[in-house]
Amino acid sequence: MRIVIAGGHGQIALRLERLLAARGDEAVGIIRNPQQSEDLRAAGAEPLVLDLESASAEEVAEALRGADAAVFAAGAGPNSGTERKGSVDRGAAVLFADAAEHAGVRRYIVISSMGADPDHPGTEVFDAYLRAKGEADAYVRSRAALAWTVLRPGMLTNDAGTGQVLLKASTGRGPVPRDDVAAVLLELLDTPATAGLTLELISGNVPVTVAVKDVAGN
């Protein structure tokens, strides 16, 4: 498969790229900073320099053309302000979804956030983040041309993955290693029957493969 990942230098994205490369798939990571290219190559991915805050839908569609799936893993980052929550966490996600449609890429996976809600109240930056992610999720879920899956992990950690998770429409809050998020993403890419699902993810006691098959109804 050829998988194009927005936010290709993110911690989860790099893990996913390593998993894809290890099994012979082609991972393409979209990055804004060309200095990150070597990190992607080290992960086995092809870097593609493109700024999703300024690129047109046509430019992004060209990057997606010929892909088997698109993964939105970009984010403004914890030190960014309210404005960039709108331009990246919402705006870039909408742009990437539009571009996937234009390029004819149906399979579309979003890494969202637990608690994402377009109507989330509050005036803090994190409140703006949850609203932006919620608005982006709602937009993606409205696109009939996309076979979308929205994944909402709990509190992300850098602990070693266990391969054991809880994956459901609603899990309650809890931590999850980034290793296990990447493993779930890989399994979702292999499981088209998870299209149309919004899923929460935390650590649990079900093997990743089984957890994904369960939510897919297999």
PDB file of C-alpha atoms in Angstrom:
ATOM      1  CA  MET A   1       0.000   0.000   0.000  1.00  0.00           C
ATOM      2  CA  ARG A   2       0.953   3.646  -0.457  1.00  0.00           C
ATOM      3  CA  ILE A   3      -0.089   5.642   2.607  1.00  0.00           C
ATOM      4  CA  VAL A   4       0.216   9.440   2.769  1.00  0.00           C
ATOM      5  CA  ILE A   5       0.434  10.852   6.283  1.00  0.00           C
ATOM      6  CA  ALA A   6      -0.162  14.514   7.122  1.00  0.00           C
ATOM      7  CA  GLY A   7       2.051  15.566  10.014  1.00  0.00           C
ATOM      8  CA  GLY A   8       4.645  13.008   9.029  1.00  0.00           C
ATOM      9  CA  HIS A   9       7.147  14.036  11.720  1.00  0.00           C
ATOM     10  CA  GLY A  10       4.736  13.605  14.631  1.00  0.00           C
ATOM     11  CA  GLN A  11       5.523  11.013  17.266  1.00  0.00           C
ATOM     12  CA  ILE A  12       2.666   8.709  16.282  1.00  0.00           C
ATOM     13  CA  ALA A  13       3.271   9.280  12.569  1.00  0.00           C
ATOM     14  CA  LEU A  14       6.937   8.271  12.809  1.00  0.00           C
ATOM     15  CA  ARG A  15       5.945   5.088  14.630  1.00  0.00           C
ATOM     16  CA  LEU A  16       3.345   4.294  11.966  1.00  0.00           C
ATOM     17  CA  GLU A  17       5.866   4.964   9.205  1.00  0.00           C
ATOM     18  CA  ARG A  18       8.292   2.477  10.773  1.00  0.00           C
ATOM     19  CA  LEU A  19       5.553  -0.164  10.953  1.00  0.00           C
ATOM     20  CA  LEU A  20       4.526   0.406   7.344  1.00  0.00           C
ATOM     21  CA  ALA A  21       8.116   0.328   6.086  1.00  0.00           C
ATOM     22  CA  ALA A  22       8.905  -2.828   8.076  1.00  0.00           C
ATOM     23  CA  ARG A  23       6.276  -4.776   6.179  1.00  0.00           C
ATOM     24  CA  GLY A  24       7.109  -3.319   2.769  1.00  0.00           C
ATOM     25  CA  ASP A  25       4.430  -0.656   2.406  1.00  0.00           C
ATOM     26  CA  GLU A  26       5.210   2.799   1.059  1.00  0.00           C
ATOM     27  CA  ALA A  27       4.804   5.583   3.610  1.00  0.00           C
ATOM     28  CA  VAL A  28       4.878   9.221   2.524  1.00  0.00           C
ATOM     29  CA  GLY A  29       5.093  11.801   5.291  1.00  0.00           C
ATOM     30  CA  ILE A  30       3.998  15.384   4.623  1.00  0.00           C
ATOM     31  CA  ILE A  31       6.162  17.824   6.585  1.00  0.00           C
ATOM     32  CA  ARG A  32       6.500  21.600   6.656  1.00  0.00           C
ATOM     33  CA  ASN A  33      10.147  21.737   7.763  1.00  0.00           C
ATOM     34  CA  PRO A  34      12.607  20.228   5.262  1.00  0.00           C
ATOM     35  CA  GLN A  35      15.107  19.715   8.100  1.00  0.00           C
ATOM     36  CA  GLN A  36      12.890  16.866   9.307  1.00  0.00           C
ATOM     37  CA  SER A  37      13.400  14.898   6.090  1.00  0.00           C
ATOM     38  CA  GLU A  38      16.240  12.755   7.410  1.00  0.00           C
ATOM     39  CA  ASP A  39      14.168  11.637  10.400  1.00  0.00           C
ATOM     40  CA  LEU A  40      11.484  10.401   8.012  1.00  0.00           C
ATOM     41  CA  ARG A  41      13.996   8.615   5.810  1.00  0.00           C
ATOM     42  CA  ALA A  42      15.417   6.941   8.919  1.00  0.00           C
ATOM     43  CA  ALA A  43      11.898   5.713   9.689  1.00  0.00           C
ATOM     44  CA  GLY A  44      11.639   4.282   6.177  1.00  0.00           C
ATOM     45  CA  ALA A  45       9.301   6.974   4.862  1.00  0.00           C
ATOM     46  CA  GLU A  46       9.483   9.303   1.893  1.00  0.00           C
ATOM     47  CA  PRO A  47       9.413  12.968   3.025  1.00  0.00           C
ATOM     48  CA  LEU A  48       7.210  15.386   1.114  1.00  0.00           C
ATOM     49  CA  VAL A  49       7.637  19.066   2.015  1.00  0.00           C
ATOM     50  CA  LEU A  50       4.297  20.893   1.918  1.00  0.00           C
ATOM     51  CA  ASP A  51       2.794  23.476   4.261  1.00  0.00           C
ATOM     52  CA  LEU A  52      -0.810  22.506   4.944  1.00  0.00           C
ATOM     53  CA  GLU A  53      -1.527  25.983   6.319  1.00  0.00           C
ATOM     54  CA  SER A  54      -0.787  27.665   2.991  1.00  0.00           C
ATOM     55  CA  ALA A  55      -1.112  24.956   0.306  1.00  0.00           C
ATOM     56  CA  SER A  56      -4.129  24.762  -1.995  1.00  0.00           C
ATOM     57  CA  ALA A  57      -6.420  21.741  -2.149  1.00  0.00           C
ATOM     58  CA  GLU A  58      -5.062  21.059  -5.643  1.00  0.00           C
ATOM     59  CA  GLU A  59      -1.466  20.977  -4.377  1.00  0.00           C
ATOM     60  CA  VAL A  60      -2.357  18.595  -1.571  1.00  0.00           C
ATOM     61  CA  ALA A  61      -4.441  16.456  -3.927  1.00  0.00           C
ATOM     62  CA  GLU A  62      -1.392  16.074  -6.148  1.00  0.00           C
ATOM     63  CA  ALA A  63       0.546  14.758  -3.131  1.00  0.00           C
ATOM     64  CA  LEU A  64      -2.254  12.276  -2.446  1.00  0.00           C
ATOM     65  CA  ARG A  65      -2.781  11.075  -5.995  1.00  0.00           C
ATOM     66  CA  GLY A  66      -2.250   7.325  -6.308  1.00  0.00           C
ATOM     67  CA  ALA A  67      -2.400   6.698  -2.551  1.00  0.00           C
ATOM     68  CA  ASP A  68      -4.363   3.802  -1.098  1.00  0.00           C
ATOM     69  CA  ALA A  69      -5.142   5.721   2.085  1.00  0.00           C
ATOM     70  CA  ALA A  70      -4.605   9.053   3.814  1.00  0.00           C
ATOM     71  CA  VAL A  71      -3.897   9.509   7.520  1.00  0.00           C
ATOM     72  CA  PHE A  72      -4.314  12.889   9.196  1.00  0.00           C
ATOM     73  CA  ALA A  73      -1.792  13.001  12.037  1.00  0.00           C
ATOM     74  CA  ALA A  74      -0.949  16.720  11.979  1.00  0.00           C
ATOM     75  CA  GLY A  75      -1.382  19.060  14.908  1.00  0.00           C
ATOM     76  CA  ALA A  76      -0.473  22.576  15.900  1.00  0.00           C
ATOM     77  CA  GLY A  77       1.366  21.284  18.970  1.00  0.00           C
ATOM     78  CA  PRO A  78       1.045  21.952  22.697  1.00  0.00           C
ATOM     79  CA  ASN A  79       2.844  25.316  22.608  1.00  0.00           C
ATOM     80  CA  SER A  80       0.680  26.852  19.893  1.00  0.00           C
ATOM     81  CA  GLY A  81      -2.074  29.394  20.484  1.00  0.00           C
ATOM     82  CA  THR A  82      -5.759  29.479  19.675  1.00  0.00           C
ATOM     83  CA  GLU A  83      -5.208  30.771  16.128  1.00  0.00           C
ATOM     84  CA  ARG A  84      -3.155  27.764  15.052  1.00  0.00           C
ATOM     85  CA  LYS A  85      -5.642  25.345  16.604  1.00  0.00           C
ATOM     86  CA  GLY A  86      -8.006  26.728  13.976  1.00  0.00           C
ATOM     87  CA  SER A  87      -5.541  26.797  11.091  1.00  0.00           C
ATOM     88  CA  VAL A  88      -4.005  23.350  11.694  1.00  0.00           C
ATOM     89  CA  ASP A  89      -6.204  21.163  13.880  1.00  0.00           C
ATOM     90  CA  ARG A  90      -9.328  22.250  12.005  1.00  0.00           C
ATOM     91  CA  GLY A  91      -8.202  23.968   8.793  1.00  0.00           C
ATOM     92  CA  ALA A  92      -5.513  21.536   7.691  1.00  0.00           C
ATOM     93  CA  ALA A  93      -7.747  18.562   8.496  1.00  0.00           C
ATOM     94  CA  VAL A  94     -10.527  19.992   6.324  1.00  0.00           C
ATOM     95  CA  LEU A  95      -8.060  20.758   3.534  1.00  0.00           C
ATOM     96  CA  PHE A  96      -6.609  17.249   3.680  1.00  0.00           C
ATOM     97  CA  ALA A  97     -10.089  15.711   3.504  1.00  0.00           C
ATOM     98  CA  ASP A  98     -11.018  17.872   0.515  1.00  0.00           C
ATOM     99  CA  ALA A  99      -7.748  16.968  -1.192  1.00  0.00           C
ATOM    100  CA  ALA A 100      -8.320  13.253  -0.592  1.00  0.00           C
ATOM    101  CA  GLU A 101     -11.708  13.548  -2.291  1.00  0.00           C
ATOM    102  CA  HIS A 102     -10.195  15.407  -5.240  1.00  0.00           C
ATOM    103  CA  ALA A 103      -7.472  12.776  -5.576  1.00  0.00           C
ATOM    104  CA  GLY A 104      -9.946   9.894  -5.393  1.00  0.00           C
ATOM    105  CA  VAL A 105      -8.488   8.517  -2.146  1.00  0.00           C
ATOM    106  CA  ARG A 106     -11.407   6.995  -0.259  1.00  0.00           C
ATOM    107  CA  ARG A 107      -9.765   5.536   2.847  1.00  0.00           C
ATOM    108  CA  TYR A 108      -9.199   8.352   5.315  1.00  0.00           C
ATOM    109  CA  ILE A 109      -8.156   7.978   8.949  1.00  0.00           C
ATOM    110  CA  VAL A 110      -8.055  10.856  11.418  1.00  0.00           C
ATOM    111  CA  ILE A 111      -6.098  10.890  14.665  1.00  0.00           C
ATOM    112  CA  SER A 112      -8.393  13.013  16.781  1.00  0.00           C
ATOM    113  CA  SER A 113      -8.569  13.525  20.534  1.00  0.00           C
ATOM    114  CA  MET A 114     -10.735  12.158  23.295  1.00  0.00           C
ATOM    115  CA  GLY A 115     -13.186  14.905  24.223  1.00  0.00           C
ATOM    116  CA  ALA A 116     -13.191  16.509  20.763  1.00  0.00           C
ATOM    117  CA  ASP A 117     -16.479  18.370  20.410  1.00  0.00           C
ATOM    118  CA  PRO A 118     -17.431  21.347  18.218  1.00  0.00           C
ATOM    119  CA  ASP A 119     -19.579  22.612  21.113  1.00  0.00           C
ATOM    120  CA  HIS A 120     -16.956  22.163  23.826  1.00  0.00           C
ATOM    121  CA  PRO A 121     -17.218  25.127  26.229  1.00  0.00           C
ATOM    122  CA  GLY A 122     -14.401  27.205  27.703  1.00  0.00           C
ATOM    123  CA  THR A 123     -11.949  29.934  26.811  1.00  0.00           C
ATOM    124  CA  GLU A 124      -8.591  28.228  27.393  1.00  0.00           C
ATOM    125  CA  VAL A 125      -6.323  27.172  24.526  1.00  0.00           C
ATOM    126  CA  PHE A 126      -7.066  23.499  25.203  1.00  0.00           C
ATOM    127  CA  ASP A 127     -10.789  24.242  24.960  1.00  0.00           C
ATOM    128  CA  ALA A 128     -10.158  25.801  21.531  1.00  0.00           C
ATOM    129  CA  TYR A 129      -8.172  22.686  20.583  1.00  0.00           C
ATOM    130  CA  LEU A 130     -11.043  20.347  21.482  1.00  0.00           C
ATOM    131  CA  ARG A 131     -13.490  22.513  19.524  1.00  0.00           C
ATOM    132  CA  ALA A 132     -11.168  22.594  16.491  1.00  0.00           C
ATOM    133  CA  LYS A 133     -10.720  18.826  16.554  1.00  0.00           C
ATOM    134  CA  GLY A 134     -14.469  18.349  16.990  1.00  0.00           C
ATOM    135  CA  GLU A 135     -15.228  20.633  14.036  1.00  0.00           C
ATOM    136  CA  ALA A 136     -12.682  18.801  11.879  1.00  0.00           C
ATOM    137  CA  ASP A 137     -14.123  15.419  12.847  1.00  0.00           C
ATOM    138  CA  ALA A 138     -17.649  16.586  12.029  1.00  0.00           C
ATOM    139  CA  TYR A 139     -16.516  17.833   8.622  1.00  0.00           C
ATOM    140  CA  VAL A 140     -14.752  14.578   7.768  1.00  0.00           C
ATOM    141  CA  ARG A 141     -17.756  12.524   8.883  1.00  0.00           C
ATOM    142  CA  SER A 142     -19.981  14.559   6.554  1.00  0.00           C
ATOM    143  CA  ARG A 143     -17.989  13.567   3.458  1.00  0.00           C
ATOM    144  CA  ALA A 144     -19.857  10.718   1.765  1.00  0.00           C
ATOM    145  CA  ALA A 145     -16.984  10.163  -0.674  1.00  0.00           C
ATOM    146  CA  LEU A 146     -14.594   9.229   2.148  1.00  0.00           C
ATOM    147  CA  ALA A 147     -14.403   5.868   3.882  1.00  0.00           C
ATOM    148  CA  TRP A 148     -13.397   7.580   7.108  1.00  0.00           C
ATOM    149  CA  THR A 149     -12.463   6.337  10.554  1.00  0.00           C
ATOM    150  CA  VAL A 150     -11.924   8.751  13.446  1.00  0.00           C
ATOM    151  CA  LEU A 151      -9.600   7.495  16.196  1.00  0.00           C
ATOM    152  CA  ARG A 152      -9.642   9.322  19.538  1.00  0.00           C
ATOM    153  CA  PRO A 153      -6.824   8.155  21.822  1.00  0.00           C
ATOM    154  CA  GLY A 154      -6.712   8.896  25.527  1.00  0.00           C
ATOM    155  CA  MET A 155      -3.721  10.444  27.285  1.00  0.00           C
ATOM    156  CA  LEU A 156      -0.689   9.688  25.139  1.00  0.00           C
ATOM    157  CA  THR A 157       2.443   8.288  26.767  1.00  0.00           C
ATOM    158  CA  ASN A 158       5.890   7.236  25.572  1.00  0.00           C
ATOM    159  CA  ASP A 159       5.750   3.977  27.527  1.00  0.00           C
ATOM    160  CA  ALA A 160       6.567   0.859  25.545  1.00  0.00           C
ATOM    161  CA  GLY A 161       3.530  -0.531  23.810  1.00  0.00           C
ATOM    162  CA  THR A 162       1.887  -3.620  25.246  1.00  0.00           C
ATOM    163  CA  GLY A 163      -0.201  -4.568  22.211  1.00  0.00           C
ATOM    164  CA  GLN A 164      -3.216  -4.716  24.537  1.00  0.00           C
ATOM    165  CA  VAL A 165      -5.926  -2.063  24.183  1.00  0.00           C
ATOM    166  CA  LEU A 166      -9.519  -1.076  24.790  1.00  0.00           C
ATOM    167  CA  LEU A 167     -11.068   0.158  21.534  1.00  0.00           C
ATOM    168  CA  LYS A 168     -14.744   1.121  21.543  1.00  0.00           C
ATOM    169  CA  ALA A 169     -17.137   3.918  20.692  1.00  0.00           C
ATOM    170  CA  SER A 170     -16.754   5.005  24.319  1.00  0.00           C
ATOM    171  CA  THR A 171     -14.006   3.758  26.610  1.00  0.00           C
ATOM    172  CA  GLY A 172     -13.818   6.284  29.416  1.00  0.00           C
ATOM    173  CA  ARG A 173     -10.600   8.164  30.023  1.00  0.00           C
ATOM    174  CA  GLY A 174      -7.201   6.569  30.408  1.00  0.00           C
ATOM    175  CA  PRO A 175      -3.644   6.517  29.065  1.00  0.00           C
ATOM    176  CA  VAL A 176      -2.352   4.749  25.970  1.00  0.00           C
ATOM    177  CA  PRO A 177       1.230   4.415  24.661  1.00  0.00           C
ATOM    178  CA  ARG A 178       1.906   6.002  21.288  1.00  0.00           C
ATOM    179  CA  ASP A 179       3.309   2.617  20.200  1.00  0.00           C
ATOM    180  CA  ASP A 180      -0.130   1.069  20.633  1.00  0.00           C
ATOM    181  CA  VAL A 181      -1.872   3.953  18.837  1.00  0.00           C
ATOM    182  CA  ALA A 182       0.380   3.355  15.821  1.00  0.00           C
ATOM    183  CA  ALA A 183      -0.326  -0.387  15.960  1.00  0.00           C
ATOM    184  CA  VAL A 184      -4.076   0.290  15.981  1.00  0.00           C
ATOM    185  CA  LEU A 185      -3.732   2.681  13.031  1.00  0.00           C
ATOM    186  CA  LEU A 186      -1.919  -0.001  11.056  1.00  0.00           C
ATOM    187  CA  GLU A 187      -4.685  -2.490  11.800  1.00  0.00           C
ATOM    188  CA  LEU A 188      -7.383   0.060  10.878  1.00  0.00           C
ATOM    189  CA  LEU A 189      -5.682   0.578   7.507  1.00  0.00           C
ATOM    190  CA  ASP A 190      -5.981  -3.163   6.945  1.00  0.00           C
ATOM    191  CA  THR A 191      -9.640  -3.277   8.028  1.00  0.00           C
ATOM    192  CA  PRO A 192     -11.941  -1.392   5.626  1.00  0.00           C
ATOM    193  CA  ALA A 193     -14.984  -2.501   7.648  1.00  0.00           C
ATOM    194  CA  THR A 194     -14.043   0.084  10.297  1.00  0.00           C
ATOM    195  CA  ALA A 195     -15.088   2.871   7.902  1.00  0.00           C
ATOM    196  CA  GLY A 196     -17.798   5.069   9.367  1.00  0.00           C
ATOM    197  CA  LEU A 197     -16.706   4.507  12.975  1.00  0.00           C
ATOM    198  CA  THR A 198     -15.568   7.004  15.598  1.00  0.00           C
ATOM    199  CA  LEU A 199     -13.526   5.085  18.150  1.00  0.00           C
ATOM    200  CA  GLU A 200     -11.927   5.856  21.502  1.00  0.00           C
ATOM    201  CA  LEU A 201      -8.686   4.115  22.459  1.00  0.00           C
ATOM    202  CA  ILE A 202      -6.979   3.485  25.795  1.00  0.00           C
ATOM    203  CA  SER A 203      -4.817   0.728  27.193  1.00  0.00           C
ATOM    204  CA  GLY A 204      -6.667  -2.480  27.946  1.00  0.00           C
ATOM    205  CA  ASN A 205      -6.382  -6.250  27.841  1.00  0.00           C
ATOM    206  CA  VAL A 206      -7.465  -7.086  24.270  1.00  0.00           C
ATOM    207  CA  PRO A 207      -4.829  -7.693  21.582  1.00  0.00           C
ATOM    208  CA  VAL A 208      -4.827  -4.957  18.929  1.00  0.00           C
ATOM    209  CA  THR A 209      -5.801  -7.282  16.073  1.00  0.00           C
ATOM    210  CA  VAL A 210      -8.718  -8.726  18.030  1.00  0.00           C
ATOM    211  CA  ALA A 211      -9.876  -5.275  19.222  1.00  0.00           C
ATOM    212  CA  VAL A 212     -10.050  -3.951  15.662  1.00  0.00           C
ATOM    213  CA  LYS A 213     -11.819  -7.053  14.377  1.00  0.00           C
ATOM    214  CA  ASP A 214     -14.343  -6.741  17.191  1.00  0.00           C
ATOM    215  CA  VAL A 215     -15.293  -3.149  16.348  1.00  0.00           C
ATOM    216  CA  ALA A 216     -15.427  -4.055  12.657  1.00  0.00           C
ATOM    217  CA  GLY A 217     -17.966  -6.746  13.448  1.00  0.00           C
ATOM    218  CA  ASN A 218     -15.726  -9.604  12.341  1.00  0.00           C
TER     219      ASN A 218
END
